[in-house]
Coordinates of C-alpha atoms and ligand atoms in Angstrom, one line a residue:
M1 CA -18.7 -2.5 17.1
E2 CA -19.8 0.3 19.3
Q3 CA -21.2 3.5 17.9
V4 CA -19.5 6.7 19.0
S5 CA -21.2 10.0 18.1
V6 CA -18.1 11.8 16.8
E7 CA -19.5 11.5 13.3
D8 CA -22.6 10.0 11.7
A9 CA -21.6 6.3 11.1
S10 CA -24.2 5.9 8.3
A11 CA -22.7 9.0 6.4
P12 CA -20.6 7.8 3.4
A13 CA -17.1 9.2 3.1
R14 CA -17.2 12.7 1.8
T15 CA -15.9 14.1 -1.5
A16 CA -14.6 17.7 -1.6
A17 CA -16.7 20.3 -3.3
A18 CA -15.3 21.8 -6.6
G19 CA -12.4 24.0 -5.7
E20 CA -12.4 23.1 -2.0
G21 CA -8.8 23.2 -0.7
I22 CA -7.2 20.7 1.6
S23 CA -8.5 21.2 5.2
R24 CA -6.5 21.6 8.4
E25 CA -7.7 18.0 9.3
E26 CA -6.4 16.6 6.1
L27 CA -3.1 18.5 6.5
A28 CA -2.8 16.9 10.0
L29 CA -3.2 13.5 8.5
A30 CA -0.7 14.3 5.7
A31 CA 1.9 15.5 8.3
R32 CA 1.5 12.3 10.2
N33 CA 1.4 10.0 7.3
H34 CA 4.2 10.8 5.0
G35 CA 5.0 9.5 1.5
L36 CA 8.2 8.4 -0.2
P37 CA 10.2 11.4 -1.5
L38 CA 10.3 10.4 -5.2
E39 CA 14.0 10.8 -5.5
A40 CA 14.2 7.8 -3.2
L41 CA 13.0 5.7 -6.1
R42 CA 16.7 5.4 -6.8
Y43 CA 17.0 2.8 -4.0
E44 CA 15.8 -0.7 -4.7
V45 CA 15.4 -1.1 -0.9
T46 CA 13.9 2.1 0.6
P47 CA 16.3 3.5 3.3
P48 CA 15.0 3.7 6.9
G49 CA 12.6 6.7 7.4
L50 CA 11.9 7.1 3.7
H51 CA 9.3 4.2 3.3
Y52 CA 5.8 5.7 3.3
V53 CA 3.8 5.5 6.6
L54 CA 0.1 5.1 7.1
V55 CA -1.4 4.9 10.6
H56 CA -5.2 5.2 10.9
Y57 CA -5.2 6.0 14.7
D58 CA -2.3 6.4 17.1
I59 CA 1.0 4.3 17.1
P60 CA 0.0 2.0 20.1
A61 CA 2.4 1.4 23.1
A62 CA 3.6 -2.1 22.1
G63 CA 6.9 -3.2 23.6
P64 CA 8.6 -6.4 22.5
D65 CA 9.0 -7.8 26.1
D66 CA 5.3 -8.4 27.2
W67 CA 4.1 -9.1 23.6
R68 CA 1.8 -12.0 22.9
L69 CA 0.4 -13.2 19.6
A70 CA -2.9 -15.2 20.2
V71 CA -4.1 -17.6 17.7
R72 CA -7.6 -18.7 18.5
G73 CA -11.1 -19.4 17.1
L74 CA -11.5 -22.5 14.9
V75 CA -8.1 -24.1 15.7
R76 CA -7.3 -27.4 17.4
T77 CA -4.7 -25.9 19.7
P78 CA -5.1 -22.2 20.6
L79 CA -1.6 -20.6 20.8
S80 CA -0.1 -17.7 22.8
L81 CA 3.3 -17.0 21.3
D82 CA 5.9 -14.5 22.6
L83 CA 8.5 -13.0 20.4
A84 CA 11.1 -15.5 21.5
A85 CA 8.8 -18.3 20.5
L86 CA 8.2 -16.7 17.1
R87 CA 11.8 -16.0 16.5
A88 CA 12.7 -19.7 17.3
L89 CA 10.5 -20.7 14.4
P90 CA 12.0 -20.9 10.9
S91 CA 12.0 -17.5 9.1
V92 CA 12.3 -16.2 5.6
T93 CA 13.0 -12.8 4.1
H94 CA 10.8 -11.3 1.3
R95 CA 11.6 -8.1 -0.5
V96 CA 8.2 -6.6 -0.9
T97 CA 6.9 -3.4 -2.5
M98 CA 3.9 -2.1 -0.4
E99 CA 1.6 0.6 -1.6
C100 CA -1.4 2.3 0.1
A101 CA -4.6 1.7 -1.7
G102 CA -5.3 5.4 -1.5
N103 CA -2.1 6.4 -3.2
G104 CA -3.0 9.1 -5.8
R105 CA -6.3 10.0 -4.0
A106 CA -5.7 13.7 -3.7
L107 CA -5.2 14.0 -7.5
L108 CA -8.8 12.8 -8.2
S109 CA -11.7 15.0 -9.1
P110 CA -13.9 15.2 -7.1
R111 CA -11.4 14.6 -4.4
P112 CA -12.4 12.0 -1.7
V113 CA -11.7 13.6 1.6
S114 CA -9.2 11.4 3.5
Q115 CA -5.5 11.0 3.9
P116 CA -4.5 13.2 0.8
W117 CA -1.9 11.1 -0.9
L118 CA -0.2 12.4 -4.1
T119 CA 1.9 9.6 -5.6
G120 CA 4.3 8.8 -2.9
A121 CA 2.5 6.2 -0.8
V122 CA 4.9 3.3 -1.7
G123 CA 8.1 1.7 -0.4
T124 CA 10.0 -1.5 -0.6
A125 CA 11.5 -3.3 2.4
D126 CA 13.2 -6.6 3.2
W127 CA 10.7 -8.2 5.6
T128 CA 11.9 -11.2 7.7
G129 CA 9.5 -13.3 9.7
V130 CA 7.7 -16.5 10.2
P131 CA 5.7 -17.9 7.2
L132 CA 2.0 -17.6 8.4
H133 CA 1.2 -21.1 7.2
L134 CA 3.7 -22.6 9.8
V135 CA 1.9 -20.9 12.7
L136 CA -1.5 -21.9 11.3
A137 CA -0.3 -25.5 10.9
E138 CA 0.9 -25.5 14.5
A139 CA -2.4 -24.3 15.7
G140 CA -4.3 -26.8 13.4
V141 CA -7.0 -24.9 11.5
R142 CA -10.3 -26.6 11.6
P143 CA -12.0 -27.5 8.3
E144 CA -15.0 -25.1 9.0
A145 CA -12.7 -22.1 9.1
V146 CA -13.1 -19.8 6.1
E147 CA -11.2 -16.8 7.1
A148 CA -8.5 -15.7 9.4
V149 CA -9.1 -12.3 11.1
F150 CA -6.0 -10.2 12.0
T151 CA -6.3 -7.7 15.0
G152 CA -3.8 -4.9 15.7
A153 CA -3.2 -3.4 19.0
D154 CA -4.3 0.2 17.8
H155 CA -7.8 1.5 18.6
G156 CA -9.8 4.3 17.3
V157 CA -13.1 5.5 15.9
E158 CA -13.8 6.0 12.3
R159 CA -17.0 7.3 10.8
G160 CA -18.6 6.8 14.2
V161 CA -17.5 3.2 14.6
E162 CA -15.2 2.5 17.5
Q163 CA -12.9 -0.4 16.7
D164 CA -9.5 -2.1 16.8
Y165 CA -7.8 -2.1 13.4
R166 CA -8.9 -5.5 11.9
R167 CA -8.7 -7.1 8.5
S168 CA -9.3 -10.7 7.3
L169 CA -7.9 -12.9 4.6
P170 CA -9.5 -16.1 3.1
V171 CA -7.9 -19.2 4.8
G172 CA -6.5 -20.2 1.3
A173 CA -4.7 -16.9 0.9
A174 CA -3.5 -16.8 4.5
A175 CA -2.3 -20.4 4.8
G176 CA -1.6 -20.9 1.1
E177 CA 1.6 -22.4 0.1
G178 CA 0.4 -21.8 -3.4
S179 CA -0.5 -18.2 -4.5
G180 CA -3.3 -19.1 -6.6
D181 CA -2.0 -16.9 -9.4
G182 CA -0.2 -19.6 -11.2
S183 CA 3.2 -18.3 -10.3
G184 CA 4.0 -21.2 -8.0
E185 CA 5.6 -18.6 -5.6
G186 CA 3.5 -19.3 -2.6
S187 CA 1.3 -16.7 -1.0
G188 CA 4.4 -15.5 0.8
V189 CA 2.3 -14.2 3.8
L190 CA 4.6 -13.4 6.7
L191 CA 4.4 -12.7 10.5
A192 CA 7.3 -10.1 10.2
H193 CA 9.4 -9.1 13.2
T194 CA 12.3 -7.6 11.2
M195 CA 12.4 -4.9 8.7
N196 CA 15.6 -4.4 6.7
G197 CA 17.5 -6.5 9.2
R198 CA 16.4 -4.6 12.3
P199 CA 13.5 -5.0 14.7
L200 CA 10.4 -3.2 13.3
P201 CA 10.3 0.5 14.0
P202 CA 7.2 1.6 16.0
Q203 CA 5.5 3.3 13.0
H204 CA 5.8 0.1 10.9
G205 CA 4.1 -2.2 13.4
S206 CA 6.6 -3.0 16.2
P207 CA 7.1 -5.7 17.3
L208 CA 5.1 -7.8 14.8
R209 CA 3.1 -7.2 11.7
L210 CA 1.4 -9.1 8.8
V211 CA 3.0 -8.8 5.4
V212 CA 0.8 -9.8 2.4
P213 CA 2.9 -9.6 -0.7
G214 CA 1.1 -8.2 -3.7
W215 CA -1.8 -6.7 -1.7
Y216 CA -2.5 -3.1 -1.0
G217 CA -1.2 -1.8 2.4
M218 CA -4.5 -2.1 4.3
A219 CA -4.0 -5.9 4.4
H220 CA -0.6 -5.7 6.1
V221 CA -2.0 -5.5 9.7
K222 CA 0.6 -3.8 12.0
W223 CA 1.1 -4.3 15.8
L224 CA -0.5 -7.7 15.2
R225 CA -1.8 -9.2 18.6
E226 CA -4.4 -11.8 17.5
I227 CA -5.3 -14.2 14.7
T228 CA -8.8 -15.5 14.9
L229 CA -10.1 -18.4 12.6
V230 CA -13.8 -17.8 11.8
D231 CA -16.5 -19.8 9.9
A232 CA -18.0 -16.7 8.0
P233 CA -16.6 -13.9 6.0
F234 CA -15.5 -11.1 8.3
T235 CA -17.7 -8.0 8.1
G236 CA -15.8 -5.5 10.3
F237 CA -15.4 -1.8 9.3
Q238 CA -12.0 -2.0 7.5
Q239 CA -13.4 -5.0 5.4
S240 CA -17.0 -4.2 4.5
V241 CA -17.2 -0.4 4.9
A242 CA -13.8 1.0 4.1
Y243 CA -11.6 -0.4 1.3
R244 CA -14.4 -1.1 -1.2
Y245 CA -14.4 0.1 -4.8
R246 CA -17.7 2.2 -5.2
R247 CA -17.8 3.6 -8.6
A248 CA -19.4 7.0 -9.5
D249 CA -22.6 5.3 -10.9
E250 CA -23.0 3.3 -7.6
A251 CA -24.8 4.5 -4.5
P252 CA -22.4 5.9 -1.9
D253 CA -23.5 3.2 0.6
S254 CA -23.5 0.3 -1.9
P255 CA -21.5 -2.8 -0.9
G256 CA -19.0 -2.3 -3.8
E257 CA -16.1 -4.6 -4.5
P258 CA -13.3 -5.4 -2.1
V259 CA -9.9 -3.8 -2.6
T260 CA -7.2 -6.5 -2.8
R261 CA -4.2 -6.6 -5.0
I262 CA -2.0 -3.7 -6.2
E263 CA -2.8 -2.2 -9.6
P264 CA 0.2 -1.7 -11.9
R265 CA 2.0 1.6 -11.6
A266 CA 5.2 3.1 -12.8
L267 CA 6.8 6.2 -11.2
M268 CA 9.6 8.4 -12.3
A269 CA 12.2 10.0 -10.0
P270 CA 11.6 13.6 -11.1
P271 CA 14.5 14.7 -13.2
G272 CA 16.7 17.8 -12.9
F273 CA 16.1 20.1 -9.8
P274 CA 13.0 21.5 -8.2
D275 CA 11.6 24.9 -7.7
F276 CA 11.1 25.2 -3.9
M277 CA 7.4 26.3 -3.9
S278 CA 5.9 24.9 -7.1
R279 CA 8.1 21.7 -7.2
T280 CA 8.3 22.3 -10.9
R281 CA 11.4 20.4 -12.2
V282 CA 14.0 22.4 -14.1
V283 CA 16.5 20.8 -16.6
H284 CA 18.9 22.1 -19.1
P285 CA 18.7 21.2 -22.8
G286 CA 20.3 17.9 -23.9
P287 CA 19.8 14.3 -23.1
V288 CA 18.3 13.5 -19.7
R289 CA 18.5 10.0 -18.3
L290 CA 15.1 9.3 -16.7
H291 CA 14.7 6.4 -14.2
G292 CA 12.2 5.1 -11.7
R293 CA 10.5 1.8 -10.6
A294 CA 7.4 -0.1 -11.7
W295 CA 5.3 -2.8 -10.0
S296 CA 2.1 -4.7 -10.0
G297 CA 0.5 -7.0 -7.4
Y298 CA -0.6 -9.4 -10.3
G299 CA 2.8 -10.4 -11.4
P300 CA 5.8 -9.0 -13.2
V301 CA 5.8 -5.7 -15.2
V302 CA 6.5 -6.5 -18.7
R303 CA 6.5 -3.1 -20.3
V304 CA 7.1 0.6 -19.3
E305 CA 6.4 3.4 -21.8
F306 CA 7.5 7.0 -21.6
S307 CA 5.9 10.1 -23.0
G308 CA 7.4 13.4 -23.2
D309 CA 4.3 15.2 -24.6
G310 CA 1.7 14.7 -22.0
G311 CA 0.7 11.2 -23.2
R312 CA 0.1 11.9 -26.9
T313 CA 3.0 9.6 -28.0
W314 CA 4.8 6.8 -26.2
T315 CA 8.2 5.2 -26.6
E316 CA 9.4 2.0 -24.8
A317 CA 11.7 2.4 -21.7
A318 CA 14.1 -0.4 -20.7
V319 CA 12.6 -2.3 -17.8
E320 CA 14.7 -4.8 -15.8
P321 CA 13.3 -8.3 -15.8
R322 CA 11.9 -9.5 -12.5
G323 CA 14.8 -10.9 -10.7
P324 CA 15.0 -13.0 -7.5
H325 CA 12.4 -11.0 -5.7
P326 CA 9.0 -11.7 -7.2
W327 CA 7.1 -9.1 -5.0
A328 CA 9.5 -6.2 -5.4
W329 CA 9.3 -3.4 -7.9
Q330 CA 11.5 -3.4 -11.1
A331 CA 13.8 -0.6 -12.2
W332 CA 13.2 1.1 -15.6
T333 CA 15.3 3.8 -17.5
C334 CA 15.1 5.8 -20.7
V335 CA 16.8 8.9 -22.2
W336 CA 14.8 12.0 -23.0
E337 CA 16.1 14.7 -25.3
A338 CA 15.2 17.9 -23.5
V339 CA 14.5 21.0 -25.7
P340 CA 13.8 24.5 -24.3
G341 CA 10.1 24.9 -23.2
R342 CA 7.5 23.4 -20.8
H343 CA 6.9 19.7 -21.0
T344 CA 4.9 17.1 -19.2
L345 CA 6.6 13.8 -18.7
S346 CA 4.7 10.5 -18.1
V347 CA 5.4 6.8 -17.7
R348 CA 3.0 3.9 -17.6
A349 CA 3.4 0.3 -16.7
T350 CA 1.8 -2.9 -18.2
D351 CA 2.0 -6.2 -16.2
G352 CA 2.1 -9.8 -17.6
E353 CA -1.8 -10.1 -17.3
G354 CA -2.1 -7.1 -19.6
R355 CA -3.2 -4.8 -16.8
A356 CA -2.1 -1.2 -17.7
Q357 CA -2.4 2.3 -16.3
P358 CA -5.2 4.5 -17.4
L359 CA -4.9 7.9 -18.9
E360 CA -8.3 9.0 -17.4
Q361 CA -8.7 8.8 -13.7
P362 CA -10.3 5.5 -12.4
W363 CA -12.6 7.4 -10.0
N364 CA -14.3 5.6 -7.1
R365 CA -15.7 7.1 -3.9
G366 CA -12.7 6.1 -1.6
G367 CA -10.1 7.0 -4.2
F368 CA -8.6 3.4 -4.1
G369 CA -6.5 1.8 -6.7
N370 CA -6.0 5.1 -8.6
N371 CA -3.1 4.2 -10.9
L372 CA -3.7 7.1 -13.3
V373 CA -0.3 7.8 -15.0
Q374 CA 2.1 10.2 -13.3
R375 CA 2.4 13.6 -14.9
V376 CA 5.6 15.5 -14.1
P377 CA 5.7 19.2 -15.3
V378 CA 9.3 20.1 -16.4
L379 CA 10.7 23.5 -17.5
C380 CA 13.7 23.2 -19.8
C381 CA 15.9 26.3 -20.0
Ligands
MTE1 N1 -2.9 -2.1 12.9 C1 -2.9 -1.4 11.8 N2 -2.4 -1.9 10.7 C2 -2.3 -1.2 9.6 C3 -2.8 0.1 9.5 C4 -3.3 0.7 10.7 O1 -3.7 1.9 10.8 N3 -3.3 -0.1 11.8 N4 -2.8 0.8 8.3 C5 -2.8 0.0 7.1 C6 -2.6 0.7 5.9 S1 -4.0 1.5 5.3 C7 -1.4 0.8 5.2 S2 -1.3 1.6 3.8 C8 -0.2 0.1 5.8 C9 1.0 1.1 5.8 O2 2.2 0.4 6.3 P1 3.5 1.2 6.6 O3 3.1 2.4 7.4 O4 4.4 0.3 7.2 O5 4.0 1.7 5.2 O6 -0.4 -0.5 7.0 C10 -1.7 -1.1 7.2 N5 -1.7 -1.7 8.5
MO2 MO1 -3.4 2.4 3.2

């Protein structure tokens, strides 16, 4: 990793001062990296263009014709596969809900300065591709290998460190036909060349990306050009510097804990209709059918609760059981009796492992895994 003096590499990610607004730089990031418009929670599979997008650097020039995926390092047979070779291998389709680890970051106080997500950094797609374990078996992973490092074709500089976008997975999680979570579902990791039945669009990693069901977005390396098997845990920027949970009582440069699977969250499609500037929702008195989706990277969501009074009292919503798509979000619905006045609506999800959404912000320096319950201000009149 080369040092580039755009910024001080040793400086931790910054948090905004009290009352400090979103800067022009953050606005530029927010305009490039858009979220899911929450009314699109009505679709089980997010329609093209409405799935959230997060790109650290530029979308690289990566055409399908001269594309090669290299598999190298601690393997018996290094491979160089073009798209035709990958497409000739057996493929499967998984419906996967993907969420950015920074979703909800801009709602934190103090606010970590980065891509300023509200709650929309999520989407669900049908990803088709080659199970990663098939390609790793073809290459023959040597027993000394402990991790697989995945390299994207995009390149940039982040907090002073020039780099290709790179992330790793333990060999067990990468090659695993068992997920290790007792579900017997397999890890489901895919080399995906198809999104919703079409070749991947440029912003989602054309022509090839990694899909790691249940994990936050940073693991799903786009524009995937190389898989390297290594004999020691990978310590690159996106693994050991970024995407770590560093609590408020830890030093800004402490190692922290790695960000991995998606914490449970429920979101509501905002009811009624919006005021243009404030986005405040307006409804008329009477029963209002509320609906949305809930998900967790640790297994099925077993309960969704609704609060019409800002989280003081909760009632059960009806949540659909997890169907044939173990890694996709689940629909929930309930009815709210709207009476004139101002209200704050909330929902919260609990998964099968008993993980639930907090009512107090789970603050950490990067603003990761912030699954604070959603608050939707509504004016009934
Ligand atoms: N090569 C590469 N892969 C990447 C990224 C990136 O910047 N470069 N961003 C990651 C992050 S942080 C997220 S949240 C997801 C977003 O995937 P999407 O844009 O398809 O929704 O891609 C991940 N894969
Ligand atoms: Mo992300």
